[in-house]
Amino acid sequence: MFRSAVERGALVNGLRVEPELGTPARGGLPATIARRTPDGWRISGRKIYSTGAPGLSWMLIWARSDEPKPRVGGWLVPGDAPGVSIVESWDHLGMRATGSHDVTLDDVLVPLEHGPEYQDDVAENVRLDTQFAAWNTILIAIIYDAVAREARDWFVRWLQERTPTNLGAPLATLPRFQEAVGRIDGLLLANRTLLDAAIAGAVSPQQVGLLKYLTSGNSIAAVEIAVELSGNPGLSRSSPLGRLYRDVLCSRVHTPQNDTILAGAGKSALVGV
C-alpha cells in the first residue's frame, strides 16, 4: 500500500460508518462481517459516507470477524477487488466534490494478512489510537479553515472589483466593508494561531477537540460575514461563495461533533475523566 501511494499516488481511506450504526465515534460494533476461510478473509457489508470512494485504490474496512471471540478493526481491501461496488448516493448540501458514496462489499476475498492481527477485548479494539485521532481532528479543522480562506479571498476580490455607478468607486473603499474584512481576518488569524500551535505540539490530544470547535466556529462566522455583505451576487450559482458556505457548514457534523467535544471537555474539567 505504501509503495503504491509513493509510486502511483494511490489513495487510501478508512470506511467506518454504516447505515444502522451511524458514526462509530459514538460507540457500537460494525455490522460488516469478515469470515475467516482457508483462502483468506471474506468480507460482506455496506459502508456509507465513504469519502473519495471513486478514487480509492485501498479501502480500510472497519469490520468484525465471525470468530467466537471476534476481532474488531480494519481489513485492507483493494478498491478494485471483485465484490466491491460503489453506489452513487452522495447528494448532500455541502462537500459534494468529496464523492462520499456508499460502498458495498459482497463476499470480498482478501489475504489473511490483510486483517487485524489482534484478538483481544472488543472494547479495547474499537478505540482509535489517541495520536491518530488527534491528528485526524487537526487535519479536519485545517480543511474548513481553508474553505473559509477561499471565501475570504473571493470576497476581497469582489469588493475591489465591484464599482456601483452611484458610488463611483470600488466597494473596497467604504469603511463598512473594510471593517468586515478586518473581522474576517481576525477570525482567520485566530484559526492560524491555534492550528500552528497544534502542529507544533503545543496542544494536547485532549484539547484538539476544542481546537476544532473554535476554528470551525470561526470559519463559519467568517464565511457568513461575506455572505451577508455580498448579498445576491454572493449567493448566485455562478459565484463560488454559495458553495463555500454550504461546504463550511459541514464542519458541524464532521466528527468529532460539537456536543461530544464540549461534553468531553466539561467532564474532564469537572470530574477529571
Coordinates of C-alpha atoms in Angstrom, one line a residue:
M1 CA 0.0 0.0 0.0
F2 CA 2.8 2.4 0.9
R3 CA 4.7 1.7 -2.3
S4 CA 1.6 2.3 -4.4
A5 CA 1.0 5.6 -2.7
V6 CA 4.6 6.8 -3.4
E7 CA 4.9 5.4 -6.9
R8 CA 1.4 5.9 -8.3
G9 CA -0.3 8.4 -5.9
A10 CA -2.7 5.7 -4.7
L11 CA -5.2 6.8 -2.1
V12 CA -6.5 5.0 1.0
N13 CA -9.3 5.9 3.3
G14 CA -10.8 4.2 6.4
L15 CA -14.5 3.3 5.8
R16 CA -16.2 3.1 9.1
V17 CA -19.8 4.5 9.1
E18 CA -22.7 2.2 8.4
P19 CA -26.5 2.7 7.8
E20 CA -27.6 1.0 11.1
L21 CA -24.7 2.2 13.2
G22 CA -24.2 5.8 12.2
T23 CA -20.9 7.2 13.3
P24 CA -18.8 4.6 15.2
A25 CA -17.3 7.5 17.3
R26 CA -20.5 7.3 19.4
G27 CA -20.0 3.6 20.1
G28 CA -21.3 0.3 18.8
L29 CA -20.0 -2.6 16.7
P30 CA -19.9 -2.8 13.0
A31 CA -22.4 -4.9 11.1
T32 CA -19.8 -5.6 8.4
I33 CA -18.6 -9.2 8.9
A34 CA -15.2 -10.7 7.9
R35 CA -15.4 -14.6 7.7
R36 CA -12.2 -16.5 8.1
T37 CA -11.8 -19.2 5.4
P38 CA -8.9 -21.3 4.2
D39 CA -8.5 -18.9 1.2
G40 CA -8.5 -15.8 3.3
W41 CA -11.0 -13.3 4.8
R42 CA -14.3 -12.9 3.0
I43 CA -16.0 -9.6 3.9
S44 CA -19.6 -8.6 3.4
G45 CA -21.3 -5.3 4.5
R46 CA -22.2 -1.8 3.5
K47 CA -20.4 1.5 4.3
I48 CA -21.8 5.0 3.9
Y49 CA -20.2 8.4 3.8
S50 CA -17.2 6.8 2.1
T51 CA -15.2 9.9 1.3
G52 CA -13.3 9.7 -2.0
A53 CA -14.8 6.3 -2.9
P54 CA -14.5 6.6 -6.7
G55 CA -10.8 7.4 -6.4
L56 CA -9.7 5.0 -3.7
S57 CA -7.0 2.4 -4.5
W58 CA -7.3 0.9 -1.0
M59 CA -10.2 0.8 1.5
L60 CA -9.6 0.1 5.2
I61 CA -12.9 -1.5 6.1
W62 CA -13.9 -1.4 9.7
A63 CA -15.5 -4.8 10.5
R64 CA -15.7 -7.6 13.0
S65 CA -14.7 -11.2 12.5
D66 CA -17.1 -14.2 12.8
E67 CA -14.8 -15.9 15.3
P68 CA -16.1 -16.9 18.7
K69 CA -14.1 -14.1 20.2
P70 CA -14.4 -11.5 17.4
R71 CA -11.6 -9.2 16.5
V72 CA -12.7 -5.7 15.5
G73 CA -10.6 -3.5 13.3
G74 CA -9.6 -2.6 9.8
W75 CA -9.3 -5.0 6.9
L76 CA -7.3 -3.8 3.9
V77 CA -9.3 -4.2 0.7
P78 CA -8.2 -3.1 -2.8
G79 CA -10.6 -0.7 -4.3
D80 CA -11.0 -2.8 -7.5
A81 CA -11.4 -6.1 -5.7
P82 CA -14.2 -8.4 -7.1
G83 CA -17.3 -7.8 -5.0
V84 CA -16.6 -4.1 -4.2
S85 CA -19.3 -1.8 -5.6
I86 CA -19.8 1.9 -5.3
V87 CA -23.4 3.1 -5.1
E88 CA -23.5 6.8 -6.1
S89 CA -25.7 8.0 -3.2
W90 CA -23.8 11.2 -2.2
D91 CA -26.2 14.1 -2.6
H92 CA -25.6 16.4 0.3
L93 CA -25.9 20.2 0.7
G94 CA -22.2 20.7 1.0
M95 CA -18.9 19.0 0.3
R96 CA -20.4 17.4 -2.8
A97 CA -17.0 17.1 -4.5
T98 CA -15.8 14.5 -1.9
G99 CA -17.7 11.7 -3.7
S100 CA -18.7 10.2 -0.3
H101 CA -20.8 7.5 -1.8
D102 CA -21.9 4.1 -0.3
V103 CA -19.6 1.2 -0.7
T104 CA -21.0 -2.4 -0.7
L105 CA -18.8 -5.5 -0.1
D106 CA -20.3 -8.8 -1.3
D107 CA -18.1 -11.7 -0.2
V108 CA -14.9 -9.8 -1.0
L109 CA -11.8 -12.0 -0.6
V110 CA -8.6 -10.6 0.9
P111 CA -5.5 -12.4 2.2
L112 CA -5.3 -13.3 5.9
E113 CA -2.5 -10.8 6.4
H114 CA -4.9 -8.0 5.3
G115 CA -6.9 -8.4 8.5
P116 CA -6.1 -7.1 12.0
E117 CA -3.7 -9.3 14.0
Y118 CA -5.0 -8.7 17.4
Q119 CA -7.9 -10.7 19.0
D120 CA -8.2 -9.0 22.4
D121 CA -11.1 -7.4 24.3
V122 CA -13.5 -5.9 21.8
A123 CA -13.9 -2.7 23.9
E124 CA -10.2 -2.1 23.5
N125 CA -10.1 -2.8 19.8
V126 CA -12.7 -0.2 18.8
R127 CA -10.8 2.7 20.3
L128 CA -8.8 4.8 17.9
D129 CA -5.2 5.5 18.7
T130 CA -5.1 8.8 20.6
Q131 CA -2.4 10.4 18.5
F132 CA -4.1 9.3 15.3
A133 CA -7.4 10.7 16.5
A134 CA -5.7 14.0 17.4
W135 CA -4.1 14.5 14.1
N136 CA -7.2 13.5 12.2
T137 CA -9.1 16.2 14.1
I138 CA -6.4 18.8 13.4
L139 CA -6.5 18.0 9.7
I140 CA -10.3 18.2 9.6
A141 CA -10.1 21.7 11.2
I142 CA -7.5 22.7 8.6
I143 CA -9.8 21.7 5.8
Y144 CA -12.6 24.0 6.9
D145 CA -10.2 26.8 7.7
A146 CA -9.0 26.6 4.1
V147 CA -12.7 26.8 2.9
A148 CA -13.1 30.0 4.9
R149 CA -9.9 31.5 3.4
E150 CA -11.0 30.8 -0.1
A151 CA -14.3 32.6 0.7
R152 CA -12.4 35.5 2.2
D153 CA -10.3 35.8 -0.9
W154 CA -13.3 35.8 -3.2
F155 CA -15.0 38.5 -1.0
V156 CA -11.9 40.7 -1.1
R157 CA -11.6 40.4 -4.9
W158 CA -15.3 41.2 -5.3
L159 CA -15.1 44.3 -3.1
Q160 CA -12.1 45.5 -5.1
E161 CA -13.9 44.9 -8.5
R162 CA -17.4 45.9 -7.6
T163 CA -17.9 49.6 -8.5
P164 CA -21.6 50.8 -8.3
T165 CA -22.3 53.8 -10.5
N166 CA -23.9 55.7 -7.6
L167 CA -20.6 55.4 -5.7
G168 CA -18.1 55.9 -8.4
A169 CA -15.5 53.9 -6.6
P170 CA -15.0 50.2 -5.6
L171 CA -16.9 48.9 -2.5
A172 CA -13.4 48.2 -1.0
T173 CA -13.1 52.0 -0.3
L174 CA -16.0 52.0 2.1
P175 CA -15.2 51.8 5.9
R176 CA -18.2 49.4 6.4
F177 CA -16.6 46.7 4.1
Q178 CA -13.1 47.4 5.4
E179 CA -14.3 46.7 8.9
A180 CA -16.0 43.5 7.7
V181 CA -12.8 42.2 6.1
G182 CA -10.9 43.1 9.3
R183 CA -13.3 41.0 11.3
I184 CA -12.9 38.1 8.9
D185 CA -9.1 38.4 9.0
G186 CA -9.3 38.4 12.8
L187 CA -11.2 35.2 12.9
L188 CA -8.8 33.6 10.5
L189 CA -5.8 34.8 12.4
A190 CA -7.2 33.1 15.5
N191 CA -7.5 29.9 13.4
R192 CA -4.0 30.2 12.1
T193 CA -2.6 30.7 15.6
L194 CA -4.4 27.7 17.0
L195 CA -3.6 25.4 14.2
D196 CA 0.1 26.4 14.2
A197 CA 0.2 25.7 17.9
A198 CA -1.4 22.3 17.4
I199 CA 1.1 21.4 14.6
A200 CA 4.0 22.4 16.8
G201 CA 2.7 20.1 19.5
A202 CA 1.6 22.8 21.9
V203 CA -1.9 21.5 22.0
S204 CA -2.5 18.2 23.9
P205 CA -4.5 15.4 22.3
Q206 CA -7.2 16.1 24.9
Q207 CA -7.5 19.7 23.7
V208 CA -7.7 19.2 19.9
G209 CA -11.5 18.7 20.0
L210 CA -11.9 22.2 21.5
L211 CA -9.5 23.4 18.8
K212 CA -11.8 22.0 16.1
Y213 CA -14.8 23.6 17.9
L214 CA -13.2 27.0 17.9
T215 CA -11.7 27.0 14.5
S216 CA -14.8 25.6 12.8
G217 CA -16.9 28.2 14.5
N218 CA -14.6 30.9 13.3
S219 CA -14.6 29.5 9.8
I220 CA -18.4 29.5 9.6
A221 CA -18.6 33.0 11.1
A222 CA -16.0 34.3 8.6
V223 CA -17.9 33.0 5.6
E224 CA -21.3 34.2 7.0
I225 CA -19.9 37.8 7.1
A226 CA -19.0 37.5 3.4
V227 CA -22.4 36.0 2.5
E228 CA -24.3 38.7 4.4
L229 CA -22.5 41.7 2.9
S230 CA -22.2 40.4 -0.7
G231 CA -25.9 39.7 -0.9
N232 CA -27.3 38.3 -4.1
P233 CA -24.0 38.2 -6.0
G234 CA -22.5 36.0 -3.3
L235 CA -25.4 33.6 -3.4
S236 CA -25.6 33.4 -7.2
R237 CA -25.0 29.9 -8.6
S238 CA -22.3 31.5 -10.7
S239 CA -20.4 32.5 -7.6
P240 CA -18.3 30.1 -5.6
L241 CA -19.3 31.8 -2.3
G242 CA -22.6 29.9 -2.1
R243 CA -20.7 26.6 -2.5
L244 CA -18.1 27.6 0.1
Y245 CA -20.8 28.5 2.6
R246 CA -22.5 25.1 2.1
D247 CA -19.1 23.4 2.5
V248 CA -18.1 25.2 5.7
L249 CA -21.4 24.3 7.4
C250 CA -20.4 20.6 7.1
S251 CA -17.8 21.2 9.8
R252 CA -20.6 21.0 12.4
V253 CA -21.4 17.4 11.6
H254 CA -17.9 16.2 10.8
T255 CA -16.7 14.0 13.7
P256 CA -15.9 15.0 16.4
Q257 CA -19.2 16.9 16.7
N258 CA -19.7 19.9 19.0
D259 CA -21.8 18.3 21.6
T260 CA -19.3 15.5 22.1
I261 CA -16.4 17.9 22.2
L262 CA -17.9 20.2 24.8
A263 CA -19.3 17.4 26.9
G264 CA -15.9 15.7 27.0
A265 CA -14.1 18.9 27.8
G266 CA -16.5 19.8 30.6
K267 CA -16.4 16.3 32.1
S268 CA -12.6 16.4 32.1
A269 CA -12.6 19.7 33.9
L270 CA -15.3 18.8 36.5
V271 CA -14.6 15.1 37.3
G272 CA -11.1 14.6 35.8
V273 CA -12.1 11.9 33.3

